[in-house]
């Protein structure tokens, strides 16, 4: 009876999925896609806010009547800070495309083709068609 209970407990514990059996590739793929979307959103936000700051700074500087006026200096500083924000947003967008490219490479898998049966008489090559989906935002 002891052996039966012991075998039953071992059998029940063996059916529980272990951590090593979880699909780490799928988890990594989802994480890369999430990081790509977050970086893209951050980069676009920085570029939009920076562009608005550049425009507002130039309007403020242009509306100033004198170069020694405070609004001229403030406009130039605002335009400079906006241009820095735009320039900082560019590498963030590039990093987003890089993460999306990594996710695309992980999502592609290779599958072994089964050999044709011996009764099939025809060409030994199997015709195939390959599709490519670009996940980056830039067109090539």
Coordinates of C-alpha atoms in Angstrom, one line a residue:
X1 CA 0.0 0.0 0.0
X2 CA 2.9 2.4 0.8
X3 CA 4.4 1.8 -2.7
X4 CA 1.1 2.4 -4.3
X5 CA 0.6 5.8 -2.5
X6 CA 4.3 6.7 -3.3
X7 CA 3.9 5.8 -6.9
X8 CA 0.6 7.8 -7.1
X9 CA 2.2 10.9 -5.5
X10 CA 5.2 10.7 -7.9
X11 CA 2.9 10.3 -10.8
X12 CA 0.8 13.3 -9.8
X13 CA 3.8 15.5 -9.4
X14 CA 5.2 14.5 -12.7
X15 CA 2.2 15.9 -14.6
X16 CA 2.7 19.4 -13.3
X17 CA 4.4 21.5 -16.0
X18 CA 7.9 22.4 -15.1
X19 CA 9.4 25.9 -15.6
X20 CA 11.8 24.6 -18.1
X21 CA 8.9 23.3 -20.3
X22 CA 7.4 26.8 -20.7
X23 CA 8.0 28.4 -24.1
X24 CA 10.7 30.9 -23.3
X25 CA 11.0 31.9 -26.9
X26 CA 7.3 33.1 -27.0
X27 CA 7.8 35.1 -23.7
X28 CA 10.9 36.7 -25.2
X29 CA 9.1 37.5 -28.4
X30 CA 6.2 39.2 -26.5
X31 CA 8.7 41.2 -24.4
X32 CA 10.6 42.4 -27.5
X33 CA 7.4 43.5 -29.2
X34 CA 6.3 45.4 -26.0
X35 CA 9.7 47.1 -25.8
X36 CA 9.5 48.0 -29.5
X37 CA 6.1 49.6 -29.1
X38 CA 7.1 51.5 -26.0
X39 CA 10.3 52.8 -27.6
X40 CA 8.4 53.8 -30.7
X41 CA 5.8 55.7 -28.7
X42 CA 8.6 57.4 -26.6
X43 CA 10.6 58.4 -29.7
X44 CA 7.6 59.8 -31.5
X45 CA 6.5 61.7 -28.4
X46 CA 9.9 63.2 -28.0
X47 CA 10.1 64.2 -31.6
X48 CA 6.6 65.8 -31.6
X49 CA 7.2 67.7 -28.4
X50 CA 10.7 68.8 -29.6
X51 CA 9.2 69.9 -33.0
X52 CA 6.6 71.9 -31.2
X53 CA 9.2 73.5 -28.9
X54 CA 11.3 74.4 -31.9
X55 CA 8.4 76.0 -33.7
X56 CA 7.2 77.9 -30.5
X57 CA 10.8 79.1 -29.8
X58 CA 11.3 80.4 -33.3
X59 CA 7.9 82.2 -33.2
X60 CA 8.8 83.7 -29.8
X61 CA 12.2 84.8 -31.1
X62 CA 10.8 86.2 -34.3
X63 CA 8.1 88.2 -32.5
X64 CA 10.8 89.9 -30.3
X65 CA 11.5 93.5 -31.3
X66 CA 15.0 93.6 -29.9
X67 CA 17.8 91.1 -29.7
X68 CA 18.5 92.0 -26.1
X69 CA 14.8 91.3 -25.2
X70 CA 14.2 88.4 -22.8
X71 CA 11.6 86.8 -25.2
X72 CA 14.3 86.5 -27.9
X73 CA 16.7 84.7 -25.6
X74 CA 13.9 82.5 -24.3
X75 CA 12.8 81.6 -27.8
X76 CA 16.3 80.7 -28.8
X77 CA 16.8 78.5 -25.7
X78 CA 13.4 76.9 -26.3
X79 CA 14.2 76.2 -29.9
X80 CA 17.6 74.7 -28.9
X81 CA 16.1 72.5 -26.3
X82 CA 13.4 71.4 -28.8
X83 CA 16.0 70.5 -31.4
X84 CA 17.9 68.4 -28.8
X85 CA 14.7 66.6 -28.0
X86 CA 14.1 65.8 -31.7
X87 CA 17.7 64.6 -32.1
X88 CA 17.3 62.4 -28.9
X89 CA 14.1 60.9 -30.3
X90 CA 15.9 59.6 -33.5
X91 CA 18.1 56.9 -31.8
X92 CA 15.1 55.8 -29.7
X93 CA 13.1 55.2 -32.9
X94 CA 16.0 53.3 -34.4
X95 CA 16.2 51.2 -31.3
X96 CA 12.5 50.4 -31.6
X97 CA 13.0 49.2 -35.2
X98 CA 15.9 47.1 -34.0
X99 CA 13.8 45.4 -31.3
X100 CA 11.0 44.8 -33.9
X101 CA 13.6 43.2 -36.2
X102 CA 14.8 40.9 -33.4
X103 CA 11.2 39.9 -32.7
X104 CA 10.6 39.1 -36.4
X105 CA 13.7 36.9 -36.4
X106 CA 12.5 35.0 -33.3
X107 CA 9.0 34.5 -34.8
X108 CA 10.4 32.8 -37.9
X109 CA 10.9 29.1 -37.4
X110 CA 12.1 26.4 -39.7
X111 CA 10.1 23.2 -40.2
X112 CA 11.4 20.1 -41.7
X113 CA 9.6 18.9 -44.7
X114 CA 8.5 15.3 -44.7
X115 CA 10.1 13.3 -47.5
X116 CA 7.7 12.3 -50.3
X117 CA 6.4 8.8 -50.2
X118 CA 8.0 6.2 -52.5
X119 CA 4.7 5.8 -54.4
X120 CA 4.8 9.4 -55.5
X121 CA 6.6 9.7 -58.8
X122 CA 7.5 13.2 -59.7
X123 CA 10.2 15.8 -59.1
X124 CA 12.3 15.3 -56.0
X125 CA 12.2 19.0 -55.1
X126 CA 9.2 20.4 -53.2
X127 CA 8.1 23.8 -54.5
X128 CA 7.8 26.4 -51.8
X129 CA 6.8 30.0 -51.4
X130 CA 8.3 32.4 -48.9
X131 CA 6.7 35.5 -47.5
X132 CA 8.5 38.3 -45.6
X133 CA 6.7 40.7 -43.3
X134 CA 8.6 43.8 -42.3
X135 CA 7.8 44.9 -38.8
X136 CA 9.8 48.1 -39.0
X137 CA 8.1 51.4 -39.6
X138 CA 10.5 52.5 -42.4
X139 CA 9.8 51.5 -46.0
X140 CA 12.6 49.8 -47.9

